[in-house]
Amino acid sequence: NLSGFPYLLARKAGFDTSEGIAGFTPFAELFIGRTAMGGFATGLAQELITGDGILAQIGWRDQPNEALFEFLLFFLAASTVAGVAVTFKQLSSGEMSKAQFKRYQNFLGLSPKDEQARVEATREAQQKELDGQALADEFAAVAAAATASPDATFDESPELSPAQEQDVTTAYLRKIELDNARWAMVGFFAAVLMEAKTG
């Protein structure tokens, strides 16, 4: 049921709910990522103001706390195992959508495009000399071109229409937001884990 209240609310906020709101979906990753970015920034700001870390702010003042540290490690491991199990279940039962499968492929660097890029990079690296001769030749060619014509430009970017520029910019900003969200999730959990271990 993609018309329930949570879906309507999420779509109103500008989230993509076409694949649902739970699991490895665009909505879930972006929503949790935005929450982590906000939590990380808020926790850091409060720590700068009060001098208390994130755990101390919510009442865990007896730091370091080995039991809490072990619980957090167990929680991370258990949630990772559960997520992997659900993913494999979806994959083996055919419940995983093609878009979701492709997203996993891209995330893990297993797409045919990634493999082709790895093969080409390996082949290119094997063909180049390791002493930097190729780089020296390229620098000499650029320097020669620059001194031959002082008015020469090296901008090889194609002209884009305003709509194309908007599409490129939007796609870039979405990718950057998603990358930042992923790092914020990792950073927030790492900050809490380190505080539990060291105090």
Coordinates of N, CA and C in Angstrom, one line a residue:
N1 N 0.8 -1.2 0.0 CA 0.0 0.0 0.0 C 0.9 1.2 0.0
L2 N 1.1 1.8 -1.2 CA 1.9 3.0 -1.3 C 1.2 4.3 -1.2
S3 N -0.1 4.2 -0.6 CA -0.9 5.4 -0.5 C -1.2 5.7 1.0
G4 N -0.6 5.0 1.9 CA -0.8 5.2 3.3 C -0.2 6.5 3.8
F5 N -0.5 6.9 5.0 CA -0.1 8.2 5.6 C 1.5 8.3 5.5
P6 N 2.3 7.3 5.9 CA 3.7 7.5 5.9 C 4.2 7.8 4.5
Y7 N 3.6 7.2 3.5 CA 4.0 7.4 2.1 C 3.7 8.8 1.6
L8 N 2.5 9.2 2.0 CA 2.0 10.6 1.6 C 2.9 11.6 2.2
L9 N 3.2 11.4 3.5 CA 4.1 12.4 4.2 C 5.5 12.4 3.6
A10 N 6.0 11.3 3.3 CA 7.3 11.2 2.7 C 7.4 11.8 1.3
R11 N 6.4 11.6 0.5 CA 6.4 12.2 -0.8 C 6.2 13.7 -0.7
K12 N 5.4 14.2 0.3 CA 5.2 15.6 0.4 C 6.6 16.3 0.8
A13 N 7.4 15.5 1.5 CA 8.7 16.1 1.9 C 9.8 15.9 0.8
G14 N 9.4 15.4 -0.4 CA 10.3 15.3 -1.5 C 11.1 14.0 -1.6
F15 N 10.7 13.0 -0.9 CA 11.4 11.7 -0.9 C 10.8 10.8 -2.0
D16 N 11.7 9.9 -2.5 CA 11.3 8.9 -3.5 C 10.8 7.7 -2.8
T17 N 9.5 7.4 -2.9 CA 8.9 6.2 -2.2 C 8.5 5.2 -3.2
S18 N 8.9 5.2 -4.4 CA 8.5 4.3 -5.4 C 8.8 2.9 -5.1
E19 N 9.9 2.6 -4.3 CA 10.2 1.2 -3.9 C 9.9 0.9 -2.5
G20 N 9.1 1.7 -1.8 CA 8.7 1.5 -0.5 C 9.5 2.4 0.5
I21 N 9.3 2.2 1.8 CA 10.0 3.1 2.8 C 10.9 2.2 3.7
A22 N 10.9 0.9 3.5 CA 11.8 0.1 4.3 C 12.8 -0.7 3.5
G23 N 13.9 -1.1 4.0 CA 14.9 -1.8 3.3 C 15.9 -0.9 2.7
F24 N 16.7 -1.4 1.7 CA 17.7 -0.7 1.0 C 17.1 0.1 -0.1
T25 N 16.3 1.1 0.2 CA 15.5 1.8 -0.8 C 16.0 3.3 -0.7
P26 N 15.7 4.0 -1.8 CA 16.2 5.4 -1.8 C 15.6 6.2 -0.6
F27 N 14.4 5.9 -0.3 CA 13.8 6.7 0.9 C 14.5 6.4 2.2
A28 N 14.6 5.1 2.5 CA 15.2 4.7 3.8 C 16.7 5.2 3.9
E29 N 17.4 5.0 2.9 CA 18.8 5.5 3.0 C 19.0 7.0 3.1
L30 N 18.2 7.7 2.4 CA 18.3 9.2 2.5 C 17.7 9.7 3.8
F31 N 16.5 9.1 4.2 CA 15.9 9.6 5.4 C 16.8 9.3 6.6
I32 N 17.3 8.1 6.8 CA 18.2 7.8 7.9 C 19.5 8.6 7.8
G33 N 20.0 8.8 6.6 CA 21.2 9.6 6.4 C 21.0 11.1 6.8
R34 N 19.9 11.6 6.4 CA 19.6 13.0 6.8 C 19.5 13.1 8.3
T35 N 18.8 12.1 8.9 CA 18.7 12.1 10.4 C 20.1 12.0 11.0
A36 N 20.9 11.1 10.5 CA 22.3 11.0 11.0 C 23.1 12.3 10.9
M37 N 22.9 13.0 9.7 CA 23.6 14.2 9.5 C 23.2 15.3 10.6
G38 N 21.9 15.3 10.8 CA 21.4 16.2 11.8 C 21.8 15.9 13.2
G39 N 21.8 14.6 13.5 CA 22.2 14.1 14.8 C 23.7 14.3 15.1
F40 N 24.5 14.1 14.1 CA 25.9 14.3 14.2 C 26.2 15.8 14.5
A41 N 25.6 16.6 13.7 CA 25.8 18.1 13.8 C 25.3 18.6 15.1
T42 N 24.1 18.1 15.5 CA 23.6 18.6 16.8 C 24.4 18.1 18.0
G43 N 24.8 16.8 17.9 CA 25.7 16.2 19.0 C 27.0 17.0 19.1
L44 N 27.6 17.3 18.0 CA 28.9 18.0 18.0 C 28.7 19.4 18.5
A45 N 27.6 20.1 18.1 CA 27.4 21.5 18.6 C 27.1 21.4 20.1
Q46 N 26.3 20.5 20.6 CA 26.1 20.4 22.1 C 27.3 20.1 22.8
E47 N 28.1 19.2 22.2 CA 29.4 18.8 22.9 C 30.3 20.1 23.0
L48 N 30.3 20.9 22.0 CA 31.2 22.1 22.0 C 30.6 23.1 23.1
I49 N 29.3 23.2 23.2 CA 28.7 24.1 24.2 C 28.8 23.6 25.6
T50 N 28.4 22.3 25.8 CA 28.4 21.8 27.2 C 29.6 21.0 27.6
G51 N 30.4 20.5 26.7 CA 31.6 19.7 27.1 C 31.2 18.3 27.3
D52 N 29.9 17.9 27.1 CA 29.5 16.5 27.3 C 29.4 15.9 25.9
G53 N 29.8 14.6 25.8 CA 29.7 13.9 24.6 C 28.3 13.4 24.4
I54 N 28.0 12.8 23.3 CA 26.7 12.4 22.9 C 26.0 11.5 23.9
L55 N 26.8 10.5 24.4 CA 26.2 9.6 25.4 C 26.0 10.3 26.7
A56 N 26.8 11.2 27.1 CA 26.6 11.9 28.4 C 25.4 12.8 28.3
Q57 N 25.1 13.3 27.1 CA 24.0 14.2 26.9 C 22.6 13.4 27.1
I58 N 22.7 12.1 26.9 CA 21.4 11.4 27.0 C 21.4 10.6 28.3
G59 N 22.4 10.9 29.2 CA 22.3 10.3 30.6 C 23.4 9.2 30.9
W60 N 24.2 8.8 29.9 CA 25.2 7.8 30.2 C 26.5 8.5 30.6
R61 N 26.6 8.9 31.8 CA 27.7 9.7 32.3 C 28.8 8.9 32.8
D62 N 28.6 7.6 33.1 CA 29.7 6.8 33.7 C 30.5 6.2 32.5
Q63 N 31.4 7.0 32.0 CA 32.2 6.6 30.9 C 33.7 6.4 31.3
P64 N 34.5 5.5 30.7 CA 34.1 4.6 29.7 C 33.2 3.4 30.3
N65 N 32.4 2.9 29.5 CA 31.5 1.8 29.9 C 31.6 0.6 29.0
E66 N 32.3 -0.4 29.5 CA 32.7 -1.6 28.7 C 31.4 -2.3 28.3
A67 N 30.4 -2.4 29.2 CA 29.2 -3.1 28.9 C 28.4 -2.4 27.7
L68 N 28.4 -1.1 27.8 CA 27.7 -0.3 26.7 C 28.5 -0.5 25.4
F69 N 29.8 -0.4 25.4 CA 30.6 -0.6 24.3 C 30.3 -2.0 23.6
E70 N 30.3 -3.0 24.4 CA 30.1 -4.4 23.9 C 28.6 -4.5 23.4
F71 N 27.7 -3.9 24.0 CA 26.3 -3.9 23.5 C 26.2 -3.2 22.2
L72 N 26.9 -2.1 22.0 CA 26.9 -1.3 20.7 C 27.5 -2.2 19.6
L73 N 28.6 -2.8 20.0 CA 29.3 -3.7 19.0 C 28.4 -4.9 18.6
F74 N 27.7 -5.5 19.6 CA 26.8 -6.6 19.3 C 25.6 -6.1 18.4
F75 N 25.1 -4.9 18.8 CA 24.0 -4.3 18.0 C 24.4 -4.1 16.5
L76 N 25.6 -3.5 16.3 CA 26.1 -3.3 15.0 C 26.3 -4.7 14.2
A77 N 26.9 -5.6 14.9 CA 27.1 -6.9 14.2 C 25.7 -7.6 14.0
A78 N 24.8 -7.6 14.9 CA 23.5 -8.2 14.7 C 22.7 -7.6 13.6
S79 N 22.7 -6.2 13.6 CA 21.9 -5.6 12.6 C 22.5 -5.8 11.2
T80 N 23.8 -5.9 11.1 CA 24.5 -6.2 9.9 C 24.1 -7.6 9.4
V81 N 24.2 -8.5 10.3 CA 23.9 -9.9 9.9 C 22.4 -10.0 9.5
A82 N 21.5 -9.3 10.2 CA 20.1 -9.3 9.9 C 19.8 -8.7 8.5
G83 N 20.5 -7.6 8.3 CA 20.3 -6.9 7.0 C 20.8 -7.8 5.8
V84 N 22.0 -8.4 6.0 CA 22.5 -9.3 5.0 C 21.6 -10.5 4.8
A85 N 21.1 -11.1 5.8 CA 20.2 -12.2 5.7 C 18.9 -11.8 5.0
V86 N 18.3 -10.7 5.3 CA 17.1 -10.2 4.6 C 17.4 -10.0 3.1
T87 N 18.6 -9.4 2.8 CA 19.0 -9.2 1.4 C 19.1 -10.5 0.7
F88 N 19.8 -11.5 1.2 CA 20.0 -12.7 0.6 C 18.6 -13.5 0.4
K89 N 17.7 -13.3 1.4 CA 16.4 -13.9 1.3 C 15.6 -13.3 0.1
Q90 N 15.7 -12.0 0.0 CA 15.0 -11.3 -1.1 C 15.6 -11.7 -2.4
L91 N 16.9 -11.8 -2.5 CA 17.6 -12.2 -3.7 C 17.2 -13.6 -4.1
S92 N 17.3 -14.5 -3.2 CA 17.0 -16.0 -3.5 C 15.6 -16.2 -3.8
S93 N 14.7 -15.5 -3.2 CA 13.2 -15.7 -3.4 C 12.7 -14.9 -4.6
G94 N 13.5 -14.1 -5.2 CA 13.0 -13.3 -6.3 C 12.2 -12.0 -5.9
E95 N 12.2 -11.7 -4.6 CA 11.5 -10.5 -4.1 C 12.2 -9.2 -4.4
M96 N 13.5 -9.3 -4.7 CA 14.3 -8.1 -4.9 C 14.0 -7.5 -6.3
S97 N 13.7 -6.2 -6.4 CA 13.4 -5.6 -7.6 C 14.7 -5.4 -8.4
K98 N 14.5 -5.2 -9.7 CA 15.7 -5.0 -10.6 C 16.4 -3.7 -10.2
A99 N 15.7 -2.7 -9.8 CA 16.3 -1.4 -9.4 C 17.1 -1.6 -8.1
Q100 N 16.6 -2.4 -7.2 CA 17.3 -2.7 -6.0 C 18.5 -3.5 -6.2
F101 N 18.4 -4.5 -7.1 CA 19.6 -5.3 -7.4 C 20.7 -4.5 -8.1
K102 N 20.3 -3.6 -9.0 CA 21.2 -2.8 -9.6 C 21.9 -1.8 -8.6
R103 N 21.1 -1.3 -7.7 CA 21.7 -0.4 -6.6 C 22.7 -1.2 -5.8
Y104 N 22.4 -2.4 -5.4 CA 23.4 -3.2 -4.7 C 24.7 -3.4 -5.5
Q105 N 24.5 -3.7 -6.8 CA 25.6 -4.0 -7.7 C 26.5 -2.7 -7.8
N106 N 25.9 -1.6 -8.0 CA 26.6 -0.3 -8.0 C 27.3 0.0 -6.7
F107 N 26.6 -0.2 -5.6 CA 27.1 0.1 -4.3 C 28.4 -0.7 -4.0
L108 N 28.3 -2.0 -4.4 CA 29.4 -2.9 -4.1 C 30.5 -2.9 -5.2
G109 N 30.3 -2.1 -6.2 CA 31.2 -2.1 -7.3 C 31.3 -3.4 -8.1
L110 N 30.1 -4.0 -8.3 CA 30.1 -5.3 -9.0 C 29.3 -5.2 -10.4
S111 N 29.0 -4.0 -10.8 CA 28.3 -3.8 -12.1 C 29.2 -4.2 -13.3
P112 N 28.7 -4.5 -14.4 CA 29.5 -4.8 -15.6 C 30.4 -3.6 -15.9
K113 N 29.8 -2.4 -15.8 CA 30.6 -1.2 -16.1 C 31.8 -1.1 -15.1
D114 N 31.6 -1.4 -13.8 CA 32.7 -1.3 -12.9 C 33.8 -2.4 -13.2
E115 N 33.4 -3.6 -13.6 CA 34.3 -4.6 -14.0 C 35.1 -4.2 -15.2
Q116 N 34.4 -3.7 -16.2 CA 35.1 -3.2 -17.4 C 36.1 -2.1 -17.1
A117 N 35.7 -1.2 -16.2 CA 36.6 -0.1 -15.9 C 37.9 -0.7 -15.2
R118 N 37.7 -1.7 -14.3 CA 38.8 -2.3 -13.6 C 39.7 -3.0 -14.6
V119 N 39.2 -3.7 -15.6 CA 40.0 -4.4 -16.6 C 40.7 -3.4 -17.4
E120 N 40.1 -2.3 -17.9 CA 40.7 -1.3 -18.7 C 41.8 -0.6 -17.9
A121 N 41.5 -0.3 -16.6 CA 42.6 0.4 -15.8 C 43.8 -0.5 -15.6
T122 N 43.6 -1.8 -15.4 CA 44.7 -2.7 -15.2 C 45.5 -2.8 -16.5
R123 N 44.8 -2.9 -17.6 CA 45.5 -3.0 -18.9 C 46.3 -1.7 -19.2
E124 N 45.7 -0.6 -18.9 CA 46.3 0.7 -19.1 C 47.5 0.9 -18.2
A125 N 47.4 0.4 -16.9 CA 48.5 0.5 -16.0 C 49.7 -0.4 -16.4
Q126 N 49.3 -1.5 -17.0 CA 50.4 -2.4 -17.4 C 51.1 -1.9 -18.7
Q127 N 50.4 -1.1 -19.5 CA 51.0 -0.6 -20.7 C 51.9 0.6 -20.4
K128 N 51.6 1.4 -19.4 CA 52.4 2.6 -19.1 C 53.7 2.2 -18.4
E129 N 54.7 3.0 -18.6 CA 55.9 2.8 -17.8 C 55.7 3.3 -16.4
L130 N 56.4 2.7 -15.5 CA 56.2 3.0 -14.1 C 57.1 4.3 -13.7
D131 N 58.0 4.7 -14.5 CA 58.9 5.8 -14.1 C 58.3 7.1 -14.4
G132 N 57.1 7.2 -14.9 CA 56.4 8.5 -15.1 C 56.6 9.1 -16.4
Q133 N 57.1 8.3 -17.4 CA 57.4 8.8 -18.7 C 56.1 9.3 -19.4
A134 N 55.0 8.6 -19.2 CA 53.8 9.0 -19.8 C 53.3 10.3 -19.3
L135 N 53.5 10.5 -18.0 CA 53.1 11.8 -17.4 C 53.9 12.9 -17.9
A136 N 55.2 12.7 -18.0 CA 56.2 13.7 -18.5 C 55.8 14.0 -20.0
D137 N 55.5 13.1 -20.8 CA 55.1 13.3 -22.2 C 53.8 14.2 -22.2
E138 N 52.8 13.8 -21.4 CA 51.6 14.6 -21.4 C 51.8 16.0 -20.9
F139 N 52.7 16.2 -19.9 CA 53.0 17.6 -19.5 C 53.7 18.3 -20.5
A140 N 54.6 17.7 -21.3 CA 55.3 18.4 -22.3 C 54.4 18.8 -23.4
A141 N 53.4 17.9 -23.8 CA 52.4 18.3 -24.8 C 51.5 19.4 -24.4
V142 N 51.1 19.4 -23.2 CA 50.2 20.5 -22.7 C 51.0 21.8 -22.6
A143 N 52.3 21.8 -22.2 CA 53.1 23.0 -22.1 C 53.4 23.5 -23.5
A144 N 53.6 22.6 -24.5 CA 53.9 23.0 -25.8 C 52.6 23.7 -26.4
A145 N 51.5 23.1 -26.2 CA 50.2 23.7 -26.7 C 50.0 25.1 -26.1
A146 N 50.3 25.2 -24.8 CA 50.0 26.5 -24.1 C 50.9 27.6 -24.6
T147 N 52.2 27.2 -24.9 CA 53.1 28.3 -25.3 C 53.0 28.5 -26.8
A148 N 52.4 27.6 -27.6 CA 52.2 27.8 -29.0 C 51.1 28.8 -29.3
S149 N 50.1 28.8 -28.5 CA 49.0 29.8 -28.7 C 48.5 30.3 -27.4
P150 N 48.9 31.5 -27.0 CA 48.5 32.1 -25.7 C 47.0 32.2 -25.6
D151 N 46.2 32.2 -26.6 CA 44.8 32.3 -26.5 C 44.1 31.0 -26.5
A152 N 44.8 29.9 -26.5 CA 44.2 28.6 -26.6 C 43.5 28.3 -25.3
T153 N 42.3 27.6 -25.4 CA 41.6 27.2 -24.2 C 41.6 25.7 -24.2
F154 N 41.5 25.2 -23.0 CA 41.5 23.7 -22.8 C 40.2 23.2 -22.3
D155 N 39.2 24.1 -22.5 CA 37.8 23.7 -22.0 C 37.2 22.8 -23.1
E156 N 37.1 21.6 -22.9 CA 36.5 20.7 -23.9 C 35.0 20.3 -23.5
S157 N 34.5 21.0 -22.6 CA 33.1 20.7 -22.1 C 32.1 21.0 -23.2
P158 N 31.2 20.2 -23.5 CA 30.1 20.5 -24.5 C 29.2 21.5 -23.9
E159 N 28.6 22.3 -24.8 CA 27.6 23.2 -24.4 C 26.3 22.5 -24.0
L160 N 25.8 22.8 -22.9 CA 24.5 22.2 -22.4 C 23.4 23.3 -22.3
S161 N 22.2 22.8 -22.6 CA 21.1 23.7 -22.4 C 20.9 23.9 -20.9
P162 N 20.1 25.0 -20.6 CA 19.8 25.2 -19.1 C 19.1 24.0 -18.5
A163 N 18.3 23.3 -19.2 CA 17.6 22.1 -18.6 C 18.6 21.0 -18.4
Q164 N 19.5 20.8 -19.3 CA 20.5 19.8 -19.2 C 21.4 20.1 -18.0
E165 N 21.8 21.4 -17.9 CA 22.7 21.8 -16.8 C 21.9 21.5 -15.4
Q166 N 20.6 21.8 -15.4 CA 19.8 21.6 -14.2 C 19.8 20.1 -13.8
D167 N 19.6 19.2 -14.9 CA 19.6 17.8 -14.6 C 20.9 17.3 -14.1
V168 N 22.0 17.8 -14.7 CA 23.4 17.4 -14.3 C 23.6 17.8 -12.8
T169 N 23.3 19.1 -12.5 CA 23.5 19.6 -11.2 C 22.6 18.9 -10.2
T170 N 21.4 18.6 -10.5 CA 20.5 17.9 -9.6 C 21.0 16.5 -9.3
A171 N 21.4 15.8 -10.3 CA 22.0 14.4 -10.1 C 23.2 14.4 -9.3
Y172 N 24.1 15.4 -9.5 CA 25.3 15.6 -8.8 C 25.0 15.9 -7.3
L173 N 24.1 16.8 -7.0 CA 23.8 17.1 -5.7 C 23.1 16.0 -4.9
R174 N 22.3 15.2 -5.6 CA 21.7 14.0 -5.0 C 22.8 13.0 -4.6
K175 N 23.7 12.8 -5.5 CA 24.8 11.8 -5.2 C 25.7 12.3 -4.0
I176 N 26.0 13.6 -4.0 CA 26.7 14.2 -2.9 C 26.0 14.0 -1.6
E177 N 24.7 14.3 -1.6 CA 23.9 14.2 -0.4 C 23.9 12.8 0.1
L178 N 23.7 11.8 -0.8 CA 23.7 10.4 -0.4 C 25.1 10.0 0.2
D179 N 26.1 10.4 -0.5 CA 27.5 10.1 0.0 C 27.7 10.7 1.4
N180 N 27.3 12.0 1.6 CA 27.4 12.6 2.9 C 26.5 11.9 4.0
A181 N 25.3 11.5 3.5 CA 24.4 10.8 4.5 C 25.1 9.4 4.9
R182 N 25.7 8.7 4.0 CA 26.3 7.5 4.3 C 27.5 7.7 5.3
W183 N 28.3 8.7 5.1 CA 29.4 9.0 6.0 C 28.9 9.5 7.3
A184 N 27.8 10.2 7.3 CA 27.3 10.7 8.6 C 26.8 9.5 9.4
M185 N 26.1 8.5 8.8 CA 25.7 7.4 9.5 C 26.9 6.7 10.2
V186 N 27.9 6.5 9.4 CA 29.1 5.8 9.9 C 29.8 6.7 11.0
G187 N 29.9 8.0 10.8 CA 30.5 8.9 11.7 C 29.8 9.0 13.0
F188 N 28.4 9.1 13.0 CA 27.6 9.2 14.2 C 27.8 7.9 15.1
F189 N 27.7 6.8 14.4 CA 27.8 5.5 15.2 C 29.3 5.4 15.7
A190 N 30.2 5.7 14.9 CA 31.6 5.7 15.4 C 31.9 6.6 16.6
A191 N 31.3 7.8 16.5 CA 31.5 8.7 17.6 C 30.9 8.2 18.9
V192 N 29.7 7.6 18.8 CA 29.1 7.0 20.0 C 29.9 5.8 20.5
L193 N 30.3 5.0 19.6 CA 31.1 3.8 20.0 C 32.4 4.2 20.6
M194 N 33.1 5.2 20.1 CA 34.4 5.6 20.7 C 34.1 6.2 22.1
E195 N 33.0 7.0 22.2 CA 32.8 7.6 23.5 C 32.5 6.5 24.5
A196 N 31.8 5.4 24.1 CA 31.5 4.4 25.0 C 32.8 3.6 25.5
K197 N 33.7 3.6 24.6 CA 35.0 2.8 24.9 C 35.9 3.7 25.7
T198 N 36.1 5.0 25.3 CA 37.1 5.8 25.9 C 36.6 6.8 26.9
G199 N 35.3 7.2 26.8 CA 34.8 8.1 27.8 C 34.8 9.5 27.3

